[in-house]
């Protein structure tokens, strides 16, 4: 089935963290974490509209500079989200460089930096190349009861803070339900496709009353046609609903009950969960010292959130060539649930 979002790990070998979310047919993309992104195609990076940074450890944030350098003079606007204090850290990144010519670039760059604070409130500031990336603070915003950071017509991005001996954002990416048109039925009704289909989809998605009239207008060789039909008639005959997926991106956290509860609320029944599986259970003490999960713990979390499918990643370099052991441990911990 065709999905709205196309996802893949930044590093196909799953060692470095990061997720690419491509919005199909829209020439725009989202990035989750800005770590080692240098291997991504420039044409992909230049489609990025939003980057979401879990936390500012280097392996998740050093790639900010790569995107900035690549995008200068080419990428007109992007928004970057992070956890508590993140706006200041974006400012520090930008202030570390000398900007004395960027204000003359033909294509300026506007960076919108936003942070999710401990109390759920949001801070924001803009950094414009035309003003040599000087910080311009925006209004602080209150918490959102549904944890939404980005509400797009096609999807939304939500986040909760988890603990990694520092705050880290865990993300849910939720595709919105899509309405599919049955072309053969349109013809059977003596109608033809046209811009009215968007109006109908919007009406159906908004829960419009059955008697709401839709202006069915189209153009063909015989000229312009117009019919007015009620939503009820068109809803029943023309469309069916494709539910959206809930997708998780979870990395760099401790295996604590408090963290698991946050994830249960953020990611219940996730269709697809990307989750760090840094160490083997045999190295559990080491995982504890480093504030990371073992593969077994990752599988346990996947089970607790009732994830349908899991993509483990952020493997420690100590397991190079043994990644299959990490994957097997995640699968076994998830599979245990079937027997419980
Ligand atoms: Zn990390
Ligand atoms: Zn970390």
Short mmCIF file of C-alpha atoms and ligand atoms in Angstrom, two decimals:
data_model
loop_
_atom_site.label_atom_id
_atom_site.label_comp_id
_atom_site.label_asym_id
_atom_site.label_seq_id
_atom_site.Cartn_x
_atom_site.Cartn_y
_atom_site.Cartn_z
CA UNK A 1 0.00 0.00 0.00
CA UNK A 2 1.17 3.47 -0.81
CA UNK A 3 2.17 5.46 2.25
CA UNK A 4 2.45 9.21 2.74
CA UNK A 5 5.93 9.05 4.22
CA UNK A 6 8.95 7.13 3.04
CA UNK A 7 11.46 6.36 5.81
CA UNK A 8 15.02 5.16 5.97
CA UNK A 9 17.88 5.26 8.43
CA UNK A 10 20.58 7.84 7.67
CA UNK A 11 23.16 5.05 8.00
CA UNK A 12 22.03 1.85 6.22
CA UNK A 13 24.33 -0.20 8.48
CA UNK A 14 22.38 1.21 11.49
CA UNK A 15 25.48 2.22 13.43
CA UNK A 16 25.16 6.00 13.31
CA UNK A 17 21.85 7.44 14.56
CA UNK A 18 19.45 9.35 12.32
CA UNK A 19 16.28 8.93 10.28
CA UNK A 20 15.25 10.43 6.94
CA UNK A 21 11.53 10.98 6.39
CA UNK A 22 10.71 11.80 2.79
CA UNK A 23 7.26 13.21 2.05
CA UNK A 24 6.24 11.40 -1.13
CA UNK A 25 5.62 13.51 -4.24
CA UNK A 26 6.17 16.73 -2.29
CA UNK A 27 9.90 17.35 -2.66
CA UNK A 28 10.32 17.90 1.02
CA UNK A 29 11.87 15.86 3.76
CA UNK A 30 12.37 15.77 7.52
CA UNK A 31 15.48 14.69 9.38
CA UNK A 32 15.52 13.14 12.82
CA UNK A 33 18.91 13.87 14.39
CA UNK A 34 21.70 15.76 12.70
CA UNK A 35 24.57 13.36 13.23
CA UNK A 36 26.82 11.98 10.52
CA UNK A 37 24.67 13.06 7.55
CA UNK A 38 27.50 13.71 5.09
CA UNK A 39 26.71 10.55 3.09
CA UNK A 40 23.18 11.75 2.32
CA UNK A 41 22.66 13.11 -1.20
CA UNK A 42 22.78 16.93 -1.36
CA UNK A 43 19.52 16.91 -3.34
CA UNK A 44 17.87 15.16 -0.39
CA UNK A 45 19.37 17.51 2.19
CA UNK A 46 18.22 20.53 0.18
CA UNK A 47 14.64 19.25 0.51
CA UNK A 48 14.80 19.35 4.31
CA UNK A 49 12.18 21.65 5.83
CA UNK A 50 12.46 20.47 9.44
CA UNK A 51 15.14 18.78 11.50
CA UNK A 52 14.36 17.28 14.92
CA UNK A 53 17.33 16.81 17.22
CA UNK A 54 16.88 14.33 20.09
CA UNK A 55 19.71 15.89 22.13
CA UNK A 56 22.98 17.68 21.61
CA UNK A 57 25.52 14.91 22.10
CA UNK A 58 27.91 15.23 19.17
CA UNK A 59 26.79 12.10 17.33
CA UNK A 60 23.31 13.65 17.08
CA UNK A 61 24.14 17.31 16.42
CA UNK A 62 27.53 17.63 14.69
CA UNK A 63 25.77 17.36 11.30
CA UNK A 64 24.09 20.73 11.88
CA UNK A 65 27.24 22.26 10.42
CA UNK A 66 27.06 20.05 7.32
CA UNK A 67 23.47 21.04 6.59
CA UNK A 68 24.28 24.69 7.24
CA UNK A 69 27.32 24.68 4.94
CA UNK A 70 25.53 22.77 2.17
CA UNK A 71 22.41 24.90 2.44
CA UNK A 72 24.01 28.35 2.43
CA UNK A 73 22.90 30.17 -0.71
CA UNK A 74 20.58 27.29 -1.64
CA UNK A 75 18.25 26.34 1.23
CA UNK A 76 16.01 29.34 1.94
CA UNK A 77 14.34 28.22 5.15
CA UNK A 78 14.43 25.40 7.65
CA UNK A 79 13.24 24.78 11.18
CA UNK A 80 15.23 22.90 13.76
CA UNK A 81 13.68 21.51 16.95
CA UNK A 82 15.38 20.31 20.10
CA UNK A 83 14.93 19.84 23.84
CA UNK A 84 15.33 22.24 26.78
CA UNK A 85 17.81 25.05 26.10
CA UNK A 86 18.17 24.09 22.44
CA UNK A 87 17.61 27.58 21.04
CA UNK A 88 20.68 28.79 22.93
CA UNK A 89 22.72 25.92 21.54
CA UNK A 90 21.72 26.77 17.96
CA UNK A 91 22.78 30.33 18.68
CA UNK A 92 26.13 29.12 20.00
CA UNK A 93 26.68 27.04 16.85
CA UNK A 94 25.99 30.04 14.64
CA UNK A 95 28.06 32.43 16.73
CA UNK A 96 31.07 30.15 16.49
CA UNK A 97 31.55 31.21 12.85
CA UNK A 98 32.34 34.58 11.30
CA UNK A 99 29.61 35.86 9.01
CA UNK A 100 30.69 38.87 7.02
CA UNK A 101 29.40 38.12 3.51
CA UNK A 102 26.27 35.95 3.89
CA UNK A 103 23.98 38.99 3.95
CA UNK A 104 24.83 39.48 0.27
CA UNK A 105 23.93 35.96 -0.89
CA UNK A 106 21.26 35.91 -3.61
CA UNK A 107 19.34 33.20 -1.73
CA UNK A 108 19.15 34.12 1.95
CA UNK A 109 18.72 31.49 4.68
CA UNK A 110 16.28 31.72 7.55
CA UNK A 111 16.75 29.23 10.39
CA UNK A 112 13.88 28.87 12.85
CA UNK A 113 15.12 27.30 16.09
CA UNK A 114 12.58 25.88 18.54
CA UNK A 115 12.80 24.08 21.83
CA UNK A 116 10.51 21.93 23.90
CA UNK A 117 11.14 22.86 27.53
CA UNK A 118 10.68 20.67 30.63
CA UNK A 119 7.26 22.16 31.39
CA UNK A 120 6.08 21.52 27.81
CA UNK A 121 6.33 25.19 26.81
CA UNK A 122 8.16 26.13 23.64
CA UNK A 123 10.77 28.78 22.95
CA UNK A 124 11.65 30.07 19.53
CA UNK A 125 14.11 32.34 17.79
CA UNK A 126 15.00 33.09 14.18
CA UNK A 127 18.42 33.47 12.69
CA UNK A 128 18.45 35.24 9.31
CA UNK A 129 21.52 35.30 7.07
CA UNK A 130 20.49 38.81 5.94
CA UNK A 131 21.09 39.90 9.53
CA UNK A 132 24.33 37.87 9.80
CA UNK A 133 22.42 35.22 11.79
CA UNK A 134 21.80 37.56 14.72
CA UNK A 135 19.30 36.03 17.14
CA UNK A 136 15.76 37.38 16.99
CA UNK A 137 13.57 35.96 19.75
CA UNK A 138 9.97 35.02 19.08
CA UNK A 139 7.13 34.57 21.54
CA UNK A 140 7.29 31.66 23.94
CA UNK A 141 4.36 29.30 23.40
CA UNK A 142 2.41 27.26 25.95
CA UNK A 143 2.46 23.47 26.16
CA UNK A 144 0.36 21.50 23.69
CA UNK A 145 -1.89 18.93 25.37
CA UNK A 146 -1.21 16.44 22.58
CA UNK A 147 2.56 17.01 22.52
CA UNK A 148 2.44 18.25 18.91
CA UNK A 149 5.50 20.07 17.59
CA UNK A 150 4.55 20.16 13.92
CA UNK A 151 1.07 19.87 12.46
CA UNK A 152 1.25 19.41 8.70
CA UNK A 153 -1.73 18.68 6.41
CA UNK A 154 -0.27 15.21 5.77
CA UNK A 155 1.27 14.27 9.12
CA UNK A 156 2.16 15.52 12.56
CA UNK A 157 5.21 15.21 14.76
CA UNK A 158 4.84 14.80 18.54
CA UNK A 159 7.50 14.57 21.23
CA UNK A 160 8.02 13.69 24.87
CA UNK A 161 11.10 14.16 27.01
CA UNK A 162 12.90 11.04 28.25
CA UNK A 163 15.95 10.72 30.48
CA UNK A 164 19.51 9.94 29.33
CA UNK A 165 21.13 11.65 32.33
CA UNK A 166 20.09 14.68 30.30
CA UNK A 167 16.78 15.44 28.59
CA UNK A 168 16.24 13.75 25.23
CA UNK A 169 13.29 14.07 22.87
CA UNK A 170 11.51 10.88 21.78
CA UNK A 171 9.41 11.37 18.68
CA UNK A 172 6.18 10.09 17.18
CA UNK A 173 5.59 10.78 13.50
CA UNK A 174 1.94 10.28 12.63
CA UNK A 175 0.60 10.11 9.12
CA UNK A 176 -2.91 11.52 8.84
CA UNK A 177 -5.66 9.37 7.38
CA UNK A 178 -5.77 9.67 3.62
CA UNK A 179 -8.83 9.38 1.45
CA UNK A 180 -8.44 7.37 -1.68
CA UNK A 181 -10.49 7.97 -4.77
CA UNK A 182 -12.01 5.07 -6.68
CA UNK A 183 -11.68 6.29 -10.24
CA UNK A 184 -13.99 3.64 -11.75
CA UNK A 185 -16.83 4.65 -9.46
CA UNK A 186 -16.54 8.28 -10.46
CA UNK A 187 -17.13 7.27 -14.08
CA UNK A 188 -20.02 4.98 -13.08
CA UNK A 189 -21.73 7.96 -11.51
CA UNK A 190 -21.41 9.92 -14.73
CA UNK A 191 -18.86 12.27 -13.22
CA UNK A 192 -15.20 12.97 -13.89
CA UNK A 193 -12.25 13.87 -11.71
CA UNK A 194 -11.49 17.52 -11.02
CA UNK A 195 -10.49 19.96 -8.31
CA UNK A 196 -13.80 19.18 -6.57
CA UNK A 197 -12.24 15.97 -5.26
CA UNK A 198 -9.97 17.98 -2.93
CA UNK A 199 -13.01 19.87 -1.67
CA UNK A 200 -14.82 16.58 -1.06
CA UNK A 201 -11.84 15.01 0.72
CA UNK A 202 -11.52 18.04 3.00
CA UNK A 203 -15.26 17.91 3.74
CA UNK A 204 -15.17 14.19 4.56
CA UNK A 205 -12.06 14.51 6.72
CA UNK A 206 -13.63 17.43 8.59
CA UNK A 207 -16.75 15.32 9.28
CA UNK A 208 -19.06 17.53 7.20
CA UNK A 209 -22.83 16.86 7.47
CA UNK A 210 -24.35 14.47 4.93
CA UNK A 211 -26.44 17.15 3.23
CA UNK A 212 -23.56 19.53 2.62
CA UNK A 213 -23.55 20.24 -1.11
CA UNK A 214 -20.39 19.74 -3.16
CA UNK A 215 -20.00 21.63 -6.37
CA UNK A 216 -18.85 18.93 -8.78
CA UNK A 217 -17.21 20.82 -11.61
CA UNK A 218 -15.01 19.43 -14.37
CA UNK A 219 -13.91 20.15 -17.88
CA UNK A 220 -13.68 17.77 -20.84
CA UNK A 221 -13.86 17.84 -24.64
CA UNK A 222 -17.55 18.64 -24.50
CA UNK A 223 -16.91 21.67 -22.32
CA UNK A 224 -17.60 22.55 -18.72
CA UNK A 225 -19.83 20.39 -16.52
CA UNK A 226 -21.37 21.18 -13.19
CA UNK A 227 -23.50 19.11 -10.83
CA UNK A 228 -24.29 19.63 -7.17
CA UNK A 229 -24.29 16.45 -5.08
CA UNK A 230 -24.59 15.98 -1.31
CA UNK A 231 -21.55 14.79 0.62
CA UNK A 232 -23.42 11.63 1.70
CA UNK A 233 -23.80 10.40 -1.87
CA UNK A 234 -20.21 11.11 -2.79
CA UNK A 235 -18.78 9.80 0.47
CA UNK A 236 -20.47 6.46 0.03
CA UNK A 237 -19.56 5.94 -3.58
CA UNK A 238 -16.28 7.61 -4.25
CA UNK A 239 -13.89 7.28 -1.36
CA UNK A 240 -12.36 4.92 1.10
CA UNK A 241 -10.08 5.77 3.99
CA UNK A 242 -6.49 4.69 4.37
CA UNK A 243 -5.43 4.99 8.01
CA UNK A 244 -2.12 6.73 8.71
CA UNK A 245 0.77 5.02 10.48
CA UNK A 246 2.28 5.94 13.84
CA UNK A 247 6.05 5.81 13.60
CA UNK A 248 8.48 6.10 16.50
CA UNK A 249 12.03 7.43 16.63
CA UNK A 250 13.52 6.70 20.04
CA UNK A 251 17.20 6.86 20.89
CA UNK A 252 19.58 7.60 23.75
CA UNK A 253 17.69 6.82 26.94
CA UNK A 254 17.92 4.82 30.14
CA UNK A 255 15.85 1.74 30.75
CA UNK A 256 13.67 3.20 33.50
CA UNK A 257 10.00 2.79 34.28
CA UNK A 258 9.52 6.57 33.99
CA UNK A 259 10.94 6.52 30.46
CA UNK A 260 8.83 3.54 29.44
CA UNK A 261 5.69 5.29 30.71
CA UNK A 262 6.47 8.34 28.58
CA UNK A 263 6.93 6.09 25.54
CA UNK A 264 3.72 4.19 26.24
CA UNK A 265 1.83 7.47 26.15
CA UNK A 266 3.63 8.80 23.08
CA UNK A 267 3.79 5.67 20.96
CA UNK A 268 0.99 3.28 21.91
CA UNK A 269 0.35 0.73 19.12
CA UNK A 270 3.10 2.15 16.92
CA UNK A 271 3.13 0.65 13.44
CA UNK A 272 6.86 1.08 13.11
CA UNK A 273 9.34 1.78 15.91
CA UNK A 274 12.94 2.85 15.31
CA UNK A 275 14.69 2.27 18.61
CA UNK A 276 18.30 2.32 19.76
CA UNK A 277 19.76 -1.11 20.55
CA UNK A 278 23.25 -0.08 21.50
CA UNK A 279 24.56 -3.00 23.56
CA UNK A 280 23.93 -6.70 24.03
CA UNK A 281 22.23 -7.76 27.23
CA UNK A 282 25.50 -9.47 28.22
CA UNK A 283 26.99 -5.95 28.47
CA UNK A 284 24.08 -4.59 30.48
CA UNK A 285 26.28 -2.96 33.14
CA UNK A 286 28.12 -1.07 30.46
CA UNK A 287 24.79 0.05 28.94
CA UNK A 288 23.76 1.32 32.37
CA UNK A 289 26.96 3.34 32.77
CA UNK A 290 26.48 4.87 29.30
CA UNK A 291 22.75 5.60 29.80
CA UNK A 292 21.81 3.44 26.80
CA UNK A 293 19.51 0.50 26.17
CA UNK A 294 20.51 -3.05 25.52
CA UNK A 295 18.88 -4.79 22.56
CA UNK A 296 16.83 -6.86 24.97
CA UNK A 297 15.56 -3.72 26.71
CA UNK A 298 14.71 -2.18 23.32
CA UNK A 299 12.66 -5.26 22.47
CA UNK A 300 10.97 -5.07 25.86
CA UNK A 301 10.00 -1.44 25.21
CA UNK A 302 8.69 -2.38 21.75
CA UNK A 303 6.55 -5.02 23.43
CA UNK A 304 5.29 -2.57 26.06
CA UNK A 305 4.18 -0.05 23.39
CA UNK A 306 2.73 -2.90 21.30
CA UNK A 307 4.85 -1.94 18.28
CA UNK A 308 3.98 -3.93 15.18
CA UNK A 309 7.40 -3.66 13.60
CA UNK A 310 10.80 -2.61 14.95
CA UNK A 311 13.92 -1.18 13.34
CA UNK A 312 16.88 -1.37 15.76
CA UNK A 313 19.76 1.08 15.28
CA UNK A 314 22.65 3.02 16.93
CA UNK A 315 24.69 -0.15 17.43
CA UNK A 316 27.89 0.25 19.42
CA UNK A 317 31.05 -0.08 17.26
CA UNK A 318 32.17 -2.90 19.57
CA UNK A 319 29.72 -5.19 17.69
CA UNK A 320 30.93 -4.51 14.15
CA UNK A 321 30.19 -7.63 12.13
CA UNK A 322 27.93 -8.95 14.90
CA UNK A 323 24.93 -6.69 14.30
CA UNK A 324 22.78 -9.77 13.67
CA UNK A 325 23.17 -10.66 17.36
CA UNK A 326 21.72 -7.31 18.38
CA UNK A 327 18.82 -7.68 15.95
CA UNK A 328 18.13 -11.23 17.14
CA UNK A 329 18.07 -10.11 20.76
CA UNK A 330 15.51 -7.37 19.99
CA UNK A 331 13.33 -9.83 18.08
CA UNK A 332 13.53 -12.42 20.87
CA UNK A 333 12.54 -9.87 23.54
CA UNK A 334 9.58 -8.78 21.43
CA UNK A 335 8.60 -12.34 20.61
CA UNK A 336 8.52 -13.24 24.32
CA UNK A 337 5.33 -11.20 24.44
CA UNK A 338 3.53 -13.76 22.28
CA UNK A 339 4.07 -16.32 25.02
CA UNK A 340 3.02 -14.11 27.91
ZN1 LIG B 1 23.93 8.68 20.65
ZN1 LIG B 2 23.52 10.57 23.80
#
